[in-house]
Short mmCIF file of C-alpha atoms in Angstrom, two decimals:
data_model
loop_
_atom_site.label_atom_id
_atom_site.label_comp_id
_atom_site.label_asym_id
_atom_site.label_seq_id
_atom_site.Cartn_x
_atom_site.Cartn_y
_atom_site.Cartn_z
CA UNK E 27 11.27 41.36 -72.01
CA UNK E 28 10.01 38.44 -73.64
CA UNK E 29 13.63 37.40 -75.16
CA UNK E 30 15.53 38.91 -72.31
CA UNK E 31 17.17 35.38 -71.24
CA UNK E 32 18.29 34.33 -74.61
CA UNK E 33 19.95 37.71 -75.30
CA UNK E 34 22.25 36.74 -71.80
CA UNK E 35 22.70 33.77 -73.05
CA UNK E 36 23.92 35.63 -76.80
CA UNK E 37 25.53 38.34 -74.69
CA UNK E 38 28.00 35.73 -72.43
CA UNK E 39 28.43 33.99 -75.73
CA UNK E 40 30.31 37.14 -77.12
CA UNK E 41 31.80 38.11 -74.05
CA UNK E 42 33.45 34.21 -74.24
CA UNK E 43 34.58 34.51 -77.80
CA UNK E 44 35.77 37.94 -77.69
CA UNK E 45 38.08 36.61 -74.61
CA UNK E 46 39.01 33.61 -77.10
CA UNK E 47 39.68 35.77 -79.84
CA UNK E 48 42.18 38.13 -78.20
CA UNK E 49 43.86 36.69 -75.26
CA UNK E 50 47.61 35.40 -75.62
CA UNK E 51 47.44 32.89 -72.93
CA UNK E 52 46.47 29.20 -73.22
CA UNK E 53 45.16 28.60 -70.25
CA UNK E 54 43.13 32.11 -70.03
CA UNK E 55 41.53 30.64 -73.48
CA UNK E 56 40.78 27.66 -71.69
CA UNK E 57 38.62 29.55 -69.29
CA UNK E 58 37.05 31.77 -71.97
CA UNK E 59 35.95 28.52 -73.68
CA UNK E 60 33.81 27.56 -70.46
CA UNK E 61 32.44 31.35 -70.57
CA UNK E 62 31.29 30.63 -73.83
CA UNK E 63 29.59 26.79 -72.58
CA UNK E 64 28.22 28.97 -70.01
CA UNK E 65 25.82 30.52 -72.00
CA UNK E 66 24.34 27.03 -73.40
CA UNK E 67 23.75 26.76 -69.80
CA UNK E 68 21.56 30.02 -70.27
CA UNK E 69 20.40 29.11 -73.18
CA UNK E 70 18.71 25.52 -72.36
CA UNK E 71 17.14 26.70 -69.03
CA UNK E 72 15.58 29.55 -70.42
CA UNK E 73 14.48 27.66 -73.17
CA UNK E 74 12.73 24.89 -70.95
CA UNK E 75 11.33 27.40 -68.13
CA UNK E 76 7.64 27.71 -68.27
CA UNK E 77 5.96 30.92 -66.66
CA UNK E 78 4.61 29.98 -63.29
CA UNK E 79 6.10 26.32 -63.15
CA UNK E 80 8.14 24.70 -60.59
CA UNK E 81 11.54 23.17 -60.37
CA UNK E 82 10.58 19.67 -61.16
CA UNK E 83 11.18 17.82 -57.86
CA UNK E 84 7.69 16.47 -56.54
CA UNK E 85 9.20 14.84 -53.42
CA UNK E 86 6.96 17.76 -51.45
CA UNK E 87 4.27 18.25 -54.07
CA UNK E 88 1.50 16.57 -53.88
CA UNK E 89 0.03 15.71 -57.92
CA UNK E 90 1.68 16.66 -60.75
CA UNK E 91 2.03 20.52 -60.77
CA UNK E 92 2.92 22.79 -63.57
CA UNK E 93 6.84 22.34 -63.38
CA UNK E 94 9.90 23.68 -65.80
CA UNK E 95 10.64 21.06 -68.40
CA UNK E 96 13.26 18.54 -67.08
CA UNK E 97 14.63 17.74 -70.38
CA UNK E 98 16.57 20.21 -71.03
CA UNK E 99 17.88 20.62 -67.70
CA UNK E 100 19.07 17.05 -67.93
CA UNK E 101 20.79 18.07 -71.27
CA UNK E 102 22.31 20.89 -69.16
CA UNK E 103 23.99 18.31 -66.62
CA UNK E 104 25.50 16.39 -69.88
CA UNK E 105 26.64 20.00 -70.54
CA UNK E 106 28.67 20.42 -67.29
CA UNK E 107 30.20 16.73 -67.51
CA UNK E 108 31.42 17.57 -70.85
CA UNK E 109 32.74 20.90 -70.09
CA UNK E 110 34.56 19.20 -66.84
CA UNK E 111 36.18 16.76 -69.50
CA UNK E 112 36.94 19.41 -71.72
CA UNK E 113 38.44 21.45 -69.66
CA UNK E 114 40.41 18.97 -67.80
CA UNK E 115 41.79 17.49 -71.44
CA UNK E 116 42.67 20.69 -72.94
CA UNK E 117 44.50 21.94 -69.46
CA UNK E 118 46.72 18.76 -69.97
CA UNK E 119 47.51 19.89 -73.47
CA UNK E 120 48.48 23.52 -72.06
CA UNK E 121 50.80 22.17 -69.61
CA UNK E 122 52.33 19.88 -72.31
CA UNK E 123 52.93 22.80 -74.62
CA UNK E 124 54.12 24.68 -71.81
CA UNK E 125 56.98 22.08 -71.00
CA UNK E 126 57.93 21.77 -74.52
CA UNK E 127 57.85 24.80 -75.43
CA UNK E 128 58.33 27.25 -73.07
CA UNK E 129 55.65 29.22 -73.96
CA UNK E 130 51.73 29.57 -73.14
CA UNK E 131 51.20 32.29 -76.11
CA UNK E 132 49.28 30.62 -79.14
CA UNK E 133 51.22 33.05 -81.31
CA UNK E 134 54.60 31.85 -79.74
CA UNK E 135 53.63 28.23 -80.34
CA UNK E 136 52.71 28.60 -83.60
CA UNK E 137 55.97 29.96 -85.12
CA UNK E 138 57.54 26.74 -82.79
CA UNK E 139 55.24 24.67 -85.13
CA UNK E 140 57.14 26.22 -88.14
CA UNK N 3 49.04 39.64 -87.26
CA UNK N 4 49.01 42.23 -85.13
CA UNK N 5 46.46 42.48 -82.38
CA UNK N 6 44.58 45.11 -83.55
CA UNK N 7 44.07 43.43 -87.01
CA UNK N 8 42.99 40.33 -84.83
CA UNK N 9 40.28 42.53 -82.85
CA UNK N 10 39.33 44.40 -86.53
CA UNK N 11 38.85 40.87 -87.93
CA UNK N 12 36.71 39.75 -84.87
CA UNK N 13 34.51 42.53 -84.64
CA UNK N 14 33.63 41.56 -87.91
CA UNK N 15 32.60 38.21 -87.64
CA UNK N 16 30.84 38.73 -84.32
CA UNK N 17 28.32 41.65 -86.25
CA UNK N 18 27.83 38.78 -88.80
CA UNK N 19 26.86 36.21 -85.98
CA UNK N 20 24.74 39.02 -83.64
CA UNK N 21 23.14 39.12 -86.80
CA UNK N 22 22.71 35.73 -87.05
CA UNK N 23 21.98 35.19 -83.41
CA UNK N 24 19.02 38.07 -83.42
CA UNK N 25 17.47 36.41 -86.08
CA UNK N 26 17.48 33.33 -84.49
CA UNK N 27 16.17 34.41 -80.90
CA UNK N 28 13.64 36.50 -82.91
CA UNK N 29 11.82 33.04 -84.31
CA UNK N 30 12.06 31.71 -80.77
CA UNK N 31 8.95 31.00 -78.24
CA UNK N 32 8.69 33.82 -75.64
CA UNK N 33 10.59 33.29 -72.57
CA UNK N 34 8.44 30.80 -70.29
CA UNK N 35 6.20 29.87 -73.55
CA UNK N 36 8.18 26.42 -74.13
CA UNK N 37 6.26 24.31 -76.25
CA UNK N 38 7.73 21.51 -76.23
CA UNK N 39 5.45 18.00 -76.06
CA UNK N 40 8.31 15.93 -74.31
CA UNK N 41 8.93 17.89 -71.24
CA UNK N 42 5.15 18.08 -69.94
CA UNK N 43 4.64 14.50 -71.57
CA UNK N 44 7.47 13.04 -69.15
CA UNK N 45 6.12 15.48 -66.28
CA UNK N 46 2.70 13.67 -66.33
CA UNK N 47 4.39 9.39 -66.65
CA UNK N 48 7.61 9.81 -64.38
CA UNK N 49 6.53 9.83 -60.89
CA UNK N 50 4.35 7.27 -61.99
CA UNK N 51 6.23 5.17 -63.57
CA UNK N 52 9.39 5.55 -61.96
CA UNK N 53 8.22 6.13 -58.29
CA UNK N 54 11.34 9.16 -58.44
CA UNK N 55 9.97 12.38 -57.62
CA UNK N 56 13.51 13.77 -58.65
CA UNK N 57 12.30 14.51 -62.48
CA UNK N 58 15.50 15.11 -64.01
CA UNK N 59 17.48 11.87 -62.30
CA UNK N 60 14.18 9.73 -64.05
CA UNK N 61 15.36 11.42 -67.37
CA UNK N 62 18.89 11.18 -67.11
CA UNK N 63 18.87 7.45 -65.59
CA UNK N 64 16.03 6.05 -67.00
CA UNK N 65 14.90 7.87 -69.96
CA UNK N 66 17.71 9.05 -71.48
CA UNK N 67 19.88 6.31 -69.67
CA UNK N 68 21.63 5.20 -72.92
CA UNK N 69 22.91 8.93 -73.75
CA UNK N 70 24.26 8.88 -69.86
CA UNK N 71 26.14 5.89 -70.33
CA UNK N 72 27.95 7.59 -73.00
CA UNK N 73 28.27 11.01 -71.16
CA UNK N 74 29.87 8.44 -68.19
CA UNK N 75 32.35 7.73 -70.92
CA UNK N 76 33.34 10.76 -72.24
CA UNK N 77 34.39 11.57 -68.55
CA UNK N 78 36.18 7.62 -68.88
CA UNK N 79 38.07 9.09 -72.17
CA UNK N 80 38.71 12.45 -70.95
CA UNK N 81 40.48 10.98 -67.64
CA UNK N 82 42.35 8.42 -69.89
CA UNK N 83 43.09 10.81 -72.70
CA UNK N 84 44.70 12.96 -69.69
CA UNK N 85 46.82 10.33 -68.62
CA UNK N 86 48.06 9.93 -71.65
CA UNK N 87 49.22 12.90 -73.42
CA UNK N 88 50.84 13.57 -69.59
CA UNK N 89 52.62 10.60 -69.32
CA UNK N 90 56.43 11.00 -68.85
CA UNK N 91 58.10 11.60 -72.12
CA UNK N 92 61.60 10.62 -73.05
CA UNK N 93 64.11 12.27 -71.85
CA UNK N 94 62.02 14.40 -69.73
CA UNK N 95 63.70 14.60 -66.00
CA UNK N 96 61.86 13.38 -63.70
CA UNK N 97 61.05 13.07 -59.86
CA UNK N 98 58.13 11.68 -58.47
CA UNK N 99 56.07 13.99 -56.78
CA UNK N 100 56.13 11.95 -53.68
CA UNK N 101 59.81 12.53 -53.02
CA UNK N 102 58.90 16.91 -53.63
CA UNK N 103 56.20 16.71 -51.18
CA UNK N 104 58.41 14.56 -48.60
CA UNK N 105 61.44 17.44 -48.72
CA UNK N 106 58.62 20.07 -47.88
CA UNK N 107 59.88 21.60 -44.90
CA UNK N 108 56.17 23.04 -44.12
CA UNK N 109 53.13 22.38 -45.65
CA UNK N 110 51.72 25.24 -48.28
CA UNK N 111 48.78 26.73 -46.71
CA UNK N 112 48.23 28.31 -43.10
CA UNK N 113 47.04 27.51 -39.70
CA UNK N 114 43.49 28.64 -40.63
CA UNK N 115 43.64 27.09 -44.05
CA UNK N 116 44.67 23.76 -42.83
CA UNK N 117 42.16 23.97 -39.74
CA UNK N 118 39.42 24.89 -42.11
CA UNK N 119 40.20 22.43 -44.88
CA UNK N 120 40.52 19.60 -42.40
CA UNK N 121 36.98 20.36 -40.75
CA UNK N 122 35.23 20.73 -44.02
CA UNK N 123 36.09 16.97 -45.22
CA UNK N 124 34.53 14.83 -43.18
CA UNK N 125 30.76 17.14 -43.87
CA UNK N 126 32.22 17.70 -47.41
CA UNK N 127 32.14 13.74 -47.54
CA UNK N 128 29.17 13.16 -46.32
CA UNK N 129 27.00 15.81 -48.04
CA UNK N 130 28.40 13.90 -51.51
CA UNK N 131 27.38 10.47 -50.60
CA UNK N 132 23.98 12.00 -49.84
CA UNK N 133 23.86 13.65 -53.40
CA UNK N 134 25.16 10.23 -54.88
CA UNK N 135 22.49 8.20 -53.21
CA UNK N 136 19.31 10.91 -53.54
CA UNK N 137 19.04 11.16 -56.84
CA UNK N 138 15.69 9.91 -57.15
CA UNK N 139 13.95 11.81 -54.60
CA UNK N 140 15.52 15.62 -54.96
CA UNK N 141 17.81 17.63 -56.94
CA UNK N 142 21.09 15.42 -56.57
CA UNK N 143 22.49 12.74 -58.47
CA UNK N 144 25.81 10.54 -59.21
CA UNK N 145 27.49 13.71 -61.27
CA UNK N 146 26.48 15.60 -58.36
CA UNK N 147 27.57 13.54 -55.74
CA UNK N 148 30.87 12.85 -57.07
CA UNK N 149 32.21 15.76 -57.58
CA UNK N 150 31.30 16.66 -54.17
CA UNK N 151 32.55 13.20 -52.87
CA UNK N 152 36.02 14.08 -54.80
CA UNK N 153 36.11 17.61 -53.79
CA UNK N 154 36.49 15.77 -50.26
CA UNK N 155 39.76 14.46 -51.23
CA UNK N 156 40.98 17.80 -52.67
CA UNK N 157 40.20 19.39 -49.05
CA UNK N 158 42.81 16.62 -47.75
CA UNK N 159 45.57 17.75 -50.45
CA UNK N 160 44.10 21.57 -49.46
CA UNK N 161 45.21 20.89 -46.07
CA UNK N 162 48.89 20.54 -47.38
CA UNK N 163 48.85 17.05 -47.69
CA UNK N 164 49.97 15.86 -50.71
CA UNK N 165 51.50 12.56 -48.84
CA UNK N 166 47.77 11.90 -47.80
CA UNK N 167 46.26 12.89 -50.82
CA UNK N 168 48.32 10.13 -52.45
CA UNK N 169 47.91 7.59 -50.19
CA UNK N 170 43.99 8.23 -49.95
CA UNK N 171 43.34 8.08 -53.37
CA UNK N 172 46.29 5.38 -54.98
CA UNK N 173 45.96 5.13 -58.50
CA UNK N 174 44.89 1.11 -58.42
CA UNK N 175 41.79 2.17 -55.94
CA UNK N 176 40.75 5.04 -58.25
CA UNK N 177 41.14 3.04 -61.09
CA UNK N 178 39.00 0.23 -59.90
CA UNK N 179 36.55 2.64 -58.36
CA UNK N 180 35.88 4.25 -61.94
CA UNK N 181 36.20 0.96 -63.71
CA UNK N 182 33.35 -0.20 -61.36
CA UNK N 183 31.30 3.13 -62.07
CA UNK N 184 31.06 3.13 -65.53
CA UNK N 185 31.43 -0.49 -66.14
CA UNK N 186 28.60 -1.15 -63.39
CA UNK N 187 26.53 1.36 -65.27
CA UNK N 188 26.92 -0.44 -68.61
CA UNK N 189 26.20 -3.60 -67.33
CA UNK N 190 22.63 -2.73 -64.99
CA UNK N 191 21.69 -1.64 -68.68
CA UNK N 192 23.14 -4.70 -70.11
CA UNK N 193 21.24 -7.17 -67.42
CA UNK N 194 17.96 -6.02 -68.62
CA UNK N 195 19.05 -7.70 -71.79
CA UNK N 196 19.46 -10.80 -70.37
CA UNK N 197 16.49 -10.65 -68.72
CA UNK N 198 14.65 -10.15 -71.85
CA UNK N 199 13.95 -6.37 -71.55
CA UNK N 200 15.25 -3.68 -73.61
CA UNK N 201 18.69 -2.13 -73.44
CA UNK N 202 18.43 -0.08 -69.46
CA UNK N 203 14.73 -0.85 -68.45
CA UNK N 204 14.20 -0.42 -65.22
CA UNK N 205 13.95 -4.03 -64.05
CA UNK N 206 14.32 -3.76 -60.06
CA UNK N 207 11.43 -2.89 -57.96
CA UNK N 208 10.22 0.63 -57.45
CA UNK N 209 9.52 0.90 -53.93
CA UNK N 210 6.06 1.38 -52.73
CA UNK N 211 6.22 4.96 -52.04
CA UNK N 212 7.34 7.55 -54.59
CA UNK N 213 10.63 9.85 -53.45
CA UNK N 214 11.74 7.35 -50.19
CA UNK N 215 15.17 6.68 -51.18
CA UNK N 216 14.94 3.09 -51.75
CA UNK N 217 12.10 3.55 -54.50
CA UNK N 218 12.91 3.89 -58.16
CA UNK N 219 14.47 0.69 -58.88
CA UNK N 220 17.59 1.40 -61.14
CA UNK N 221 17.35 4.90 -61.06
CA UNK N 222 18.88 4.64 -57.57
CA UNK N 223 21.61 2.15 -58.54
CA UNK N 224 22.72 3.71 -60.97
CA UNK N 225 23.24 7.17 -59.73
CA UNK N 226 25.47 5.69 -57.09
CA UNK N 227 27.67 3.81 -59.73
CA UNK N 228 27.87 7.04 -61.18
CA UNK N 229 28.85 8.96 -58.36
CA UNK N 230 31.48 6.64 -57.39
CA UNK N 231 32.54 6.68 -61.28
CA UNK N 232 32.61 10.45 -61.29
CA UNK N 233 34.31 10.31 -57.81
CA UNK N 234 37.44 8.70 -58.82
CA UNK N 235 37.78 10.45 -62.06
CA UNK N 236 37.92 13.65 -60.87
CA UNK N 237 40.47 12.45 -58.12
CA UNK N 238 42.36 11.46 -61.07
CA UNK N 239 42.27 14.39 -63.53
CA UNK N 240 43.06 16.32 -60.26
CA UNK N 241 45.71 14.50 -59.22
CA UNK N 242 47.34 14.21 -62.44
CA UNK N 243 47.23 18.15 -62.61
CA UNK N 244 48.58 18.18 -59.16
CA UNK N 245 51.60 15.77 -59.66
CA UNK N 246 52.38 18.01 -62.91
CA UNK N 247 52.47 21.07 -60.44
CA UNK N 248 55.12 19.51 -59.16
CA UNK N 249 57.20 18.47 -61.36
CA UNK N 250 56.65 21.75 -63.33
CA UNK N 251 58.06 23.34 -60.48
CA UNK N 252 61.63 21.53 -59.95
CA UNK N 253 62.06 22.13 -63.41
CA UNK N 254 62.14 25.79 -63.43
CA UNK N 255 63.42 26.17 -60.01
#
């Protein structure tokens, strides 16, 4: 049970890239791509939680208690804002190709490319 | 290639990377064994040094304040890059959104919809200034806060009021609002400079008590830069999506 978080975090990895790997729809890639951030979500607050600690908020604590470590869930929030811009960019880029185009398959697109 | 070559092709790569993976997780600490010397070491200084009792705001404002400042950025770029690639291209007919929303017989949604929508904004308003300006004493912050704050305007537009949407949110306000965000946010880092400090020390006083809400010196300033920052970029990357929606629309139909 010991690795049981990182293996979610490994098993919504493949669940994002097998999406990636055989949808035909831009934007259903786009949300596959934030299934596979998702699991680096997984992945850093597994890897920062300590057995027994608290969430590391000591407005109602008194001392300093055993607490999760807050590092990586502040690398988690740079996570989301990235993964907002992300997202946001590459939905602009679907929309464009679907205007030109026609078309939100990425096989379709690619034989418009030549 | 056919799909099922595509899904052959995959399956092979993804045993090579499970492979990969397993190995990986296998040289990893036990789940709630984390090592690490910087979380604890932070645990231990921040409340004291900080007067935040909100751990995580102390490291992403204060500790890790210069990565922030470019994570505020990338957000800048993103909503910039957006505008961009869907600006109007030539030749490309085009009607202002306004004018769609303005022929709209009735709005989108329903009764309940519209009721609902409407009575969530002003709470849905208030609960992301709160997150904005909290970061220091619980689990909120500017990134927070603003996308709550802008999820208020989004209720507006949910309420089938594009018209209002617009004229809440103009495109000169938002841009000032998110010029004053992330510009505000470079320059509290920048001031410490000039005061003789390095780049984003935390040069205003930290409150006598740690966790009231106006302890933690920068900390607190600069979550609510961000949250306004945040705030009007999301309005904008929404909006832009929104006014393509539209125009998307009279094209096919």
């Amino acid at each position: 049970m010991a690795y049981f978080p990182y293996l979610v975090a490994a098993w919504i990895l493949a669940c994002g890239l097998y999406g990636l790997a055989t949808n035909r729809d831009l934007i259903h890639q786009i949300i596959c791509l934030i299934v596979v951030q998702s699991s680096t979500y997984v992945m850093l607050l597994a890897a920062g939680y300590v057995t027994g600690g608290i969430a590391p908020y000591f407005s109602d604590v008194p001392g300093t208690p055993k607490a999760v470590d807050p590092v990586v869930q502040a690398l988690a929030l740079t996570d989301v804002v990235v993964e907002a811009a992300v997202t946001a960019l590459l939905a602009s880029f679907a929309i464009q190709a679907h205007k030109r185009f026609g078309t939100l398959d990425p096989q379709d697109l690619a034989e418009f490319k030549g | 290639m056919t799909p099922a070559q595509r899904r052959a092709i995959f399956l092979i790569a993804m045993a090579g990377l499970a492979a990969f993976v397993i190995w990986g997780i296998s040289g990893l600490p036990g789940f709630g064994r984390y090592p690490g010397p910087y979380g604890p070491a932070i645990l231990k200084v921040a409340e004291g040094q900080t007067n935040a009792t909100g751990i995580v705001s102390a490291v992403n404002f204060e500790y890790r304040g210069i990565d922030t400042v470019g994570e505020e950025f990338i957000l800048f770029t993103a909503v910039v890059g957006m505008t961009v690639v869907l600006r109007k291209l030539r030749g490309e007919p085009e009607r202002p959104a306004i004018e769609e929303a303005r022929e709209r017989a009735q709005p989108a949604g329903g009764a309940g919809v519209r009721a609902a929508a409407l009575a969530f904004t002003g709470p849905t308003a208030l609960i992301g200034w709160w997150l904005a300006t909290h970061a220091q004493t619980g689990p909120s912050g500017g990134f927070q806060g603003g996308v709550v704050l802008a999820t208020a305007f989004l209720l507006v537009y949910l309420g089938g009021e594009f018209l209002t949407f617009q004229r809440l949110s103009p495109v000169d306000m938002t841009d000032a609002a998110e010029a004053i965000g992330a510009g505000g946010f470079a320059a509290v880092g920048v001031t410490a400079l000039v005061l003789g400090l390095p780049y984003m020390d935390n040069y205003l006083p930290l409150g006598k008590a740690p966790g009231a809400v106006s302890s933690s010196g920068t900390i607190a300033l600069i979550s609510f830069l961000v949250g306004i920052g945040v705030a009007a970029a999301f309005i904008q990357i929404a909006g832009e999506l929104l006014e393509q929606t539209m125009l998307v629309r009279e094209g096919g139909g």
